[in-house]
Short mmCIF file of N, CA, C and O in Angstrom, two decimals:
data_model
loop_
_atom_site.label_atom_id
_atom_site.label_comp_id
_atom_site.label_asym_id
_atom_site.label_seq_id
_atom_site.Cartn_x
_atom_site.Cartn_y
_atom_site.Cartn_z
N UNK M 1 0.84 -1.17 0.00
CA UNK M 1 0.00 0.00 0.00
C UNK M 1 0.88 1.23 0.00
O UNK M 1 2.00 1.22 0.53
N UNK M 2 0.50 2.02 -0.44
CA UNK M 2 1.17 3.66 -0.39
C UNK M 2 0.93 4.23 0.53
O UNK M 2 -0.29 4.37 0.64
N UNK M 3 1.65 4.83 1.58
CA UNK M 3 1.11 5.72 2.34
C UNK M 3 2.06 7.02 2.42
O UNK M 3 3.27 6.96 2.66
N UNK M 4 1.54 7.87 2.26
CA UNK M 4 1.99 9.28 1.94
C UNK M 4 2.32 10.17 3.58
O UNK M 4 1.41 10.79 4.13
N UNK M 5 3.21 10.12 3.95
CA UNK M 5 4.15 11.20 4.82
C UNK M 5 3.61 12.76 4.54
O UNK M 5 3.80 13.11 3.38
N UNK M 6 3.17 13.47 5.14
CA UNK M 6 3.09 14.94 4.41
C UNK M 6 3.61 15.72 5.20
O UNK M 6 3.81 16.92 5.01
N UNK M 7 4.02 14.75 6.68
CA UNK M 7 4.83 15.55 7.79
C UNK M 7 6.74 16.21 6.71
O UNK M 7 7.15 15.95 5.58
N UNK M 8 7.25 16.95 7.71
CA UNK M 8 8.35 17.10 7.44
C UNK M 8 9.49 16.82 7.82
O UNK M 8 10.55 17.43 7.79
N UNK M 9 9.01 15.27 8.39
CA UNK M 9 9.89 14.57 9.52
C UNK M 9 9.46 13.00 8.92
O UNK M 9 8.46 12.63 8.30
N UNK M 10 10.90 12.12 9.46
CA UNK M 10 10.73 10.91 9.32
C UNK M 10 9.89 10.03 10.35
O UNK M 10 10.38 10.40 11.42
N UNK M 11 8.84 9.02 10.69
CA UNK M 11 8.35 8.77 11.82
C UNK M 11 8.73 7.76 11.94
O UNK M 11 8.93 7.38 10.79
N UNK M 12 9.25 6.29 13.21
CA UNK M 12 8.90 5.25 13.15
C UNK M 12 8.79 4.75 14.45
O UNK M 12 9.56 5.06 15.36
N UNK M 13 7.94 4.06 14.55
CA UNK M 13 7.20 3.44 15.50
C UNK M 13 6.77 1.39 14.83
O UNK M 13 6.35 0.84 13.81
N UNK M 14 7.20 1.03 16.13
CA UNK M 14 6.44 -0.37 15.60
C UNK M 14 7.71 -1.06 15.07
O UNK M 14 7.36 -2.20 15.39
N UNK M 15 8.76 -1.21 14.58
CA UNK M 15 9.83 -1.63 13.59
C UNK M 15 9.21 -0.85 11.99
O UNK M 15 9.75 -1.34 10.99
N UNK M 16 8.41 0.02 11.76
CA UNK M 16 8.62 0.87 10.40
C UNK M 16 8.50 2.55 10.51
O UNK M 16 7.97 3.45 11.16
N UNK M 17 9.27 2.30 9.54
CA UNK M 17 9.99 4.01 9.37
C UNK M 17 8.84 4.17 8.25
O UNK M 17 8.22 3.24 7.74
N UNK M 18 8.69 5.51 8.00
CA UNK M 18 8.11 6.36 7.02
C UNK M 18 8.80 7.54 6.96
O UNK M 18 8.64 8.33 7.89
N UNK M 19 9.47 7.79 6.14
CA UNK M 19 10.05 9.22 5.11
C UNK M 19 9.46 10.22 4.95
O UNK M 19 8.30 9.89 5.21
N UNK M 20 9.46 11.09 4.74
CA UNK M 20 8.46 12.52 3.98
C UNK M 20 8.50 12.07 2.69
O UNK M 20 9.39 11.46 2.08
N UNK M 21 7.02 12.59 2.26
CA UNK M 21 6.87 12.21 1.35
C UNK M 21 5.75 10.67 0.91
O UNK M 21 4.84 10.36 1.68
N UNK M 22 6.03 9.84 -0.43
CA UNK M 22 5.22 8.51 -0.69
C UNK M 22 6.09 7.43 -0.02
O UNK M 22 7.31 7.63 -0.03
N UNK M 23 5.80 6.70 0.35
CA UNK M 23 6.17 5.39 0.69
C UNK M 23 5.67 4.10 0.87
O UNK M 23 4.80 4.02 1.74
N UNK M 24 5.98 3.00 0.24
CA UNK M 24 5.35 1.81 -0.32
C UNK M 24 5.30 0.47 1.17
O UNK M 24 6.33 -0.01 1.65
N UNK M 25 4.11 0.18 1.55
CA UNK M 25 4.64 -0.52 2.86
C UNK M 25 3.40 -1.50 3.18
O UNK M 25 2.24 -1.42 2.76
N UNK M 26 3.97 -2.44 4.02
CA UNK M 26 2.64 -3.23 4.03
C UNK M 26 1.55 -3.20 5.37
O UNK M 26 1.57 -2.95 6.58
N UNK M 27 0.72 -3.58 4.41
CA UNK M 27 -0.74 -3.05 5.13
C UNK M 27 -0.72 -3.22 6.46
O UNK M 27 -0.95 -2.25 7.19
N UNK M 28 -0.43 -4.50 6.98
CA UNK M 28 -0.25 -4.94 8.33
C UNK M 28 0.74 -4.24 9.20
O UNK M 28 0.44 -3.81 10.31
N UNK M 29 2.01 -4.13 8.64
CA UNK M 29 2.55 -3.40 9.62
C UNK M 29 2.35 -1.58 9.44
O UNK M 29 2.81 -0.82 10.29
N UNK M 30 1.83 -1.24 8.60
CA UNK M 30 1.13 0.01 8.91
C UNK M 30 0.36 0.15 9.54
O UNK M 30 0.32 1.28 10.01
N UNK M 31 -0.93 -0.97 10.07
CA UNK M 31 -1.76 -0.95 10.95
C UNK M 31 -1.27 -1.02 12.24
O UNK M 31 -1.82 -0.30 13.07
N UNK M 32 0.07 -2.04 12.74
CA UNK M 32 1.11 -2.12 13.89
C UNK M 32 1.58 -0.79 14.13
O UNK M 32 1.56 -0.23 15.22
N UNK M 33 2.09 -0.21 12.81
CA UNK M 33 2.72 1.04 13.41
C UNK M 33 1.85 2.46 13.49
O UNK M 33 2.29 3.59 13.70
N UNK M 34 -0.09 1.86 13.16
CA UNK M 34 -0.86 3.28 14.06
C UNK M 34 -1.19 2.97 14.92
O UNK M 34 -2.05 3.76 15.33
N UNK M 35 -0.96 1.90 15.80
CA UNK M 35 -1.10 1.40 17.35
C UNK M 35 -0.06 2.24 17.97
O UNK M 35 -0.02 1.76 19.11
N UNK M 36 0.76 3.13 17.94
CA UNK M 36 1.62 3.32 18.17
C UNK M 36 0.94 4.95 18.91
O UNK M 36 0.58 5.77 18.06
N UNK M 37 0.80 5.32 20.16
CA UNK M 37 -0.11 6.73 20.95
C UNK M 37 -0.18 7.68 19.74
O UNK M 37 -1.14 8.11 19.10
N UNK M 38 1.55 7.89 19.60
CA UNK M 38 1.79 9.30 18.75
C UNK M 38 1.41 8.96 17.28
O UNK M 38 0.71 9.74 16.63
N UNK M 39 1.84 7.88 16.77
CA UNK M 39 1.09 7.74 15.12
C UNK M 39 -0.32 7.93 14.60
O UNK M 39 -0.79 8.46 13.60
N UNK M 40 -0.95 7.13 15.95
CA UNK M 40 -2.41 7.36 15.78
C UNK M 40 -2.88 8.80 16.02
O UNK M 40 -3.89 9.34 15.57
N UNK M 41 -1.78 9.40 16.97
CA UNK M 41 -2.50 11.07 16.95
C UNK M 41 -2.13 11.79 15.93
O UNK M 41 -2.78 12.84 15.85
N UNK M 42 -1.08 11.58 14.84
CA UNK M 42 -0.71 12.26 13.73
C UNK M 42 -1.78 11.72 12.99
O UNK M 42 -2.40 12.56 12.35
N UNK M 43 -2.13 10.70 12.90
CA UNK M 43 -2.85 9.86 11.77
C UNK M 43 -4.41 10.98 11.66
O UNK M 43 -4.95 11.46 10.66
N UNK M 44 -4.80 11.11 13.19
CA UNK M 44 -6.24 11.44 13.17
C UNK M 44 -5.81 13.02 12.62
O UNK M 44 -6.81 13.53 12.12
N UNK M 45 -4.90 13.73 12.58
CA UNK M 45 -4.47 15.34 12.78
C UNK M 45 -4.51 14.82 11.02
O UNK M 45 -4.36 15.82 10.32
N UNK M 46 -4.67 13.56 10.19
CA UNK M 46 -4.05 13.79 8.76
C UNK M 46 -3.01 13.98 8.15
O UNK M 46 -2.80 14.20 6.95
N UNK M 47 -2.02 13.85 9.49
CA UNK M 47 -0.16 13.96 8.69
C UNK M 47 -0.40 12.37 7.63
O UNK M 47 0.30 12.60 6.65
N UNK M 48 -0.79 11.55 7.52
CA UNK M 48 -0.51 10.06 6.60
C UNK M 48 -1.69 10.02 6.05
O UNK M 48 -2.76 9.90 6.64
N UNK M 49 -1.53 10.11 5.05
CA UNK M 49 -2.84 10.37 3.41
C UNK M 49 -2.36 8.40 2.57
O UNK M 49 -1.27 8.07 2.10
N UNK M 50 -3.69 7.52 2.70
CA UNK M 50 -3.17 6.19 2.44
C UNK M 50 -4.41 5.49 2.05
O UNK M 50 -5.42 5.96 2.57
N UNK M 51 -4.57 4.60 1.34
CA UNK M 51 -5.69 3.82 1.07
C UNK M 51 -5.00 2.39 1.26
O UNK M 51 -3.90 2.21 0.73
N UNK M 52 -5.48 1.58 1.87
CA UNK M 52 -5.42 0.07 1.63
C UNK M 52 -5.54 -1.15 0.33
O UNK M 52 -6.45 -1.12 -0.50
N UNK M 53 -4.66 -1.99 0.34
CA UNK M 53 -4.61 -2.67 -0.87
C UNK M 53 -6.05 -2.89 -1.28
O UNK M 53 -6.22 -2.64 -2.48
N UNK M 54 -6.97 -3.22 -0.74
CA UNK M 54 -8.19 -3.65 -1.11
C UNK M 54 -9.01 -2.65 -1.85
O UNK M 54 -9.89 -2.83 -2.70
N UNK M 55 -8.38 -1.23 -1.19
CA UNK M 55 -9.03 0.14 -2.22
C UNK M 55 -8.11 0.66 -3.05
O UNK M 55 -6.91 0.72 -2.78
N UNK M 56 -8.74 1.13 -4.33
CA UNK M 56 -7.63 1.77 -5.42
C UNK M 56 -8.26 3.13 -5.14
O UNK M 56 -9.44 3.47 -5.08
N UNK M 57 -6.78 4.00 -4.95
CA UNK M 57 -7.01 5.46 -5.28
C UNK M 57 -7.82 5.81 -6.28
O UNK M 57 -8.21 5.03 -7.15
N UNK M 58 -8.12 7.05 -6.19
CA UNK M 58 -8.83 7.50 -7.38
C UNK M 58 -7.63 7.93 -8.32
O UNK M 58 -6.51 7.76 -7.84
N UNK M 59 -7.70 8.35 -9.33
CA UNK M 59 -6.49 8.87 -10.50
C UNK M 59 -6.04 10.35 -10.07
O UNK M 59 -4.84 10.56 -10.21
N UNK M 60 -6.67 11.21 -9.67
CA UNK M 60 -6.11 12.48 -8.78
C UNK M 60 -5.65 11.77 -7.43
O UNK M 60 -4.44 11.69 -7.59
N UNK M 61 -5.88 11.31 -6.42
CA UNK M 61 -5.40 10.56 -5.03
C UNK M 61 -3.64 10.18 -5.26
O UNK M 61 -2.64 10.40 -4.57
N UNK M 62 -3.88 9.46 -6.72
CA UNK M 62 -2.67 8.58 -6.85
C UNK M 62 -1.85 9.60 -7.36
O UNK M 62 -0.91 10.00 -6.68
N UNK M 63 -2.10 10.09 -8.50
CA UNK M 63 -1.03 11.06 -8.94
C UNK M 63 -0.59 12.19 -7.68
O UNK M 63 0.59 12.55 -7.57
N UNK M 64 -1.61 12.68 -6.82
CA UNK M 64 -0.69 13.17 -5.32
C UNK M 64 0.43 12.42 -4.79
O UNK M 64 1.61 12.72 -4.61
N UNK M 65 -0.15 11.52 -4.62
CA UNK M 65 0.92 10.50 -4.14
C UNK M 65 2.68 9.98 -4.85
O UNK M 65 3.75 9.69 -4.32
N UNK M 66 2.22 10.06 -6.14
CA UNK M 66 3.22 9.77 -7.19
C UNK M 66 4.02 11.21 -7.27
O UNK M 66 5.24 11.08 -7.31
N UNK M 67 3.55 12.50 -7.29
CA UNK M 67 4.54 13.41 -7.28
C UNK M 67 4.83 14.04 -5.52
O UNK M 67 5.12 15.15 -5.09
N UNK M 68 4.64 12.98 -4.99
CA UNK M 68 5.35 13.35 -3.61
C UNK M 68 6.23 12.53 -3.20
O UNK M 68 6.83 12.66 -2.13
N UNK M 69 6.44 11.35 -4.23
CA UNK M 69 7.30 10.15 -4.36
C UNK M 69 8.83 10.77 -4.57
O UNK M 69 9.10 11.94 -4.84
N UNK M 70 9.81 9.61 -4.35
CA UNK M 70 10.98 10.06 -4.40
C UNK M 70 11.88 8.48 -4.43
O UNK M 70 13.10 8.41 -4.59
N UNK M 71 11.04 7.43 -4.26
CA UNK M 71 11.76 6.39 -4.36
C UNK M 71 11.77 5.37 -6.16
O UNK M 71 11.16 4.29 -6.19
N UNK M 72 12.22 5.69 -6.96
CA UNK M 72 12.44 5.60 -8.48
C UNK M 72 11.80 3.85 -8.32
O UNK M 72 10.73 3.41 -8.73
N UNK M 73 12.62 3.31 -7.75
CA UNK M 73 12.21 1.83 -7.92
C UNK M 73 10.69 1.60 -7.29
O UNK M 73 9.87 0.89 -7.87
N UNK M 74 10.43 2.20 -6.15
CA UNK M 74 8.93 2.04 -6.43
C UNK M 74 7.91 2.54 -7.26
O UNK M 74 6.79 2.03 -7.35
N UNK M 75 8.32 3.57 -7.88
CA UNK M 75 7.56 4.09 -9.17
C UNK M 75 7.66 3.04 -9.97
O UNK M 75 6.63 2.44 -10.24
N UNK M 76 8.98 2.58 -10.54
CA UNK M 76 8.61 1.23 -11.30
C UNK M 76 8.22 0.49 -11.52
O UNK M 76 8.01 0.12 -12.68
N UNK M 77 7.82 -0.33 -10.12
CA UNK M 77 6.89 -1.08 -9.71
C UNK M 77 5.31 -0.70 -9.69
O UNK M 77 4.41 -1.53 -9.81
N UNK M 78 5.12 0.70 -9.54
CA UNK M 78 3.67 1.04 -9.33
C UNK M 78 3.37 0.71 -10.76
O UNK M 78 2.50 -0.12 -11.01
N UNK M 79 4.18 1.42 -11.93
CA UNK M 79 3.84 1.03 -13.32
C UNK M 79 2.86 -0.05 -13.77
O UNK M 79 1.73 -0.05 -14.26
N UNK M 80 3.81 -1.04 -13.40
CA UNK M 80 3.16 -2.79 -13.48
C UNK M 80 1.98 -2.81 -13.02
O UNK M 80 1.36 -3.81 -13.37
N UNK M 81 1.35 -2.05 -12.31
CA UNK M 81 0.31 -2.53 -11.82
C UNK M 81 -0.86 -1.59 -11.83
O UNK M 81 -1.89 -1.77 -11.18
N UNK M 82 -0.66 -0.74 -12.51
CA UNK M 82 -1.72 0.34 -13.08
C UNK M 82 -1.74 0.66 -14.46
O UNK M 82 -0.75 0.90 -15.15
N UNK M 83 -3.42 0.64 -14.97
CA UNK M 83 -3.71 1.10 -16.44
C UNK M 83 -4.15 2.55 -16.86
O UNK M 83 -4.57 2.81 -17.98
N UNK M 84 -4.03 3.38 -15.93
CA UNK M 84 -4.87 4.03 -16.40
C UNK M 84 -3.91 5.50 -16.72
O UNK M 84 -3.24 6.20 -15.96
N UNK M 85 -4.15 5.58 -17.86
CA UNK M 85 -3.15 6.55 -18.55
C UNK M 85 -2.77 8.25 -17.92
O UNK M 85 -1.70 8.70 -18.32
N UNK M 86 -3.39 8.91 -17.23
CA UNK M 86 -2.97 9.65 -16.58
C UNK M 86 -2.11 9.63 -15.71
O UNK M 86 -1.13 10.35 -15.55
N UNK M 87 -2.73 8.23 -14.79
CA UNK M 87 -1.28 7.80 -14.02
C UNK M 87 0.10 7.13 -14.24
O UNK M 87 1.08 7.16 -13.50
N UNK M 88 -0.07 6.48 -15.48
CA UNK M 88 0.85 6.05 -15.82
C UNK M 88 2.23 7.25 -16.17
O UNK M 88 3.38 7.42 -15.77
N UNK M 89 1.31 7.87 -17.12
CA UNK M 89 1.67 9.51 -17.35
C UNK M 89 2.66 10.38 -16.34
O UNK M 89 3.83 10.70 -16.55
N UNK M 90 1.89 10.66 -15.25
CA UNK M 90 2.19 11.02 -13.63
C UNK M 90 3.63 10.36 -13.48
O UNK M 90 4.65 11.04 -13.33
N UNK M 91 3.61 9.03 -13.53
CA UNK M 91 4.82 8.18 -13.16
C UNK M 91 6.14 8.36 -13.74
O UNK M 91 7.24 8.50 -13.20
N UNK M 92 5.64 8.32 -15.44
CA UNK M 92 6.62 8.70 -16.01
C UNK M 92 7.38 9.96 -15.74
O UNK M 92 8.60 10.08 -15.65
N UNK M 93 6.42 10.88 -15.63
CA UNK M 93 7.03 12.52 -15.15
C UNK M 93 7.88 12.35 -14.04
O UNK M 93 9.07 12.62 -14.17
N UNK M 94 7.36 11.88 -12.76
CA UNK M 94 8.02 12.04 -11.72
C UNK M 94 9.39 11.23 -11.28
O UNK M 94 10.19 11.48 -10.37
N UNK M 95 9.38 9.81 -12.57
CA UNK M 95 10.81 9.35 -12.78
C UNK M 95 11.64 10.36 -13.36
O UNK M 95 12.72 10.73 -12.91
N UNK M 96 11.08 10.76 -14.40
CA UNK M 96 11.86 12.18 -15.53
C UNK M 96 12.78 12.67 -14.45
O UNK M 96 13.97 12.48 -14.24
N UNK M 97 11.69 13.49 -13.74
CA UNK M 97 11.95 14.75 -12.92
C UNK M 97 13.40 13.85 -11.46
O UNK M 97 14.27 14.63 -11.07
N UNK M 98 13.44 12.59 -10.97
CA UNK M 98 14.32 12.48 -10.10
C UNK M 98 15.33 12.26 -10.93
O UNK M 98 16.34 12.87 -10.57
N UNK M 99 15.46 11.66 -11.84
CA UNK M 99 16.39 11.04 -12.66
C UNK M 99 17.61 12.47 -13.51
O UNK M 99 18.71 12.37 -14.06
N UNK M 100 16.87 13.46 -13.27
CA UNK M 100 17.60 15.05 -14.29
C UNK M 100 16.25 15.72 -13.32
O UNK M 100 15.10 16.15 -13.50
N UNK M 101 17.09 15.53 -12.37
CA UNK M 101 16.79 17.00 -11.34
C UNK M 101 17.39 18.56 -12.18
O UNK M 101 16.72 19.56 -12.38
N UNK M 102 18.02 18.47 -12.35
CA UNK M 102 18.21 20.16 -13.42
C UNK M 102 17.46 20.28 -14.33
O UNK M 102 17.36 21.47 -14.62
N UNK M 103 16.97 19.75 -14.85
CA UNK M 103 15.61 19.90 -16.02
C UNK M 103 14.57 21.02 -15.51
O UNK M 103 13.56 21.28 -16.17
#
């Protein structure tokens, strides 16, 4: 699942870290790590923007998510597993853009 950081700090609780920014992680231990006092009080304040494997973003949701990304190999991976041409689109850009940061 994706779950999006919008803090400006790294958090981890539970054995997982989250970055600023997108980050790719699994469902279960994201649920372990909002058991956590302070995660769950960031969570309810809206610092972590996330849908669960079982729900697909909408095509605006995801492309937020994709240009707040910063990890190249999980963009790659998101590829594989989405059709829908805006986002695919999105993906490509935001590889562009880490890959020739001076652009």
């Amino acid at each position: 699942m994706l779950v999006q950081n919008k803090g400006n700090h790294s958090y981890q609780a539970n054995g997982l870290t989250l970055a600023p920014g997108t980050n790719k992680v699994d469902e279960k231990e994201f649920e372990h790590f909002l058991t956590h006092p302070l995660m769950k009080h960031l969570n309810d304040k809206g610092e972590f923007v996330y849908d669960s494997d079982k729900t697909r973003p909408s095509a605006k949701d995801a492309i937020a998510m994709i240009e707040d990304a910063f990890d190249i190999d999980m963009l790659e991976e998101l590829k594989g597993d989405e059709d829908r041409k805006t986002v695919l689109d999105a993906i490509d850009k935001r590889i562009e853009e880490l890959k020739n940061p001076e652009k």
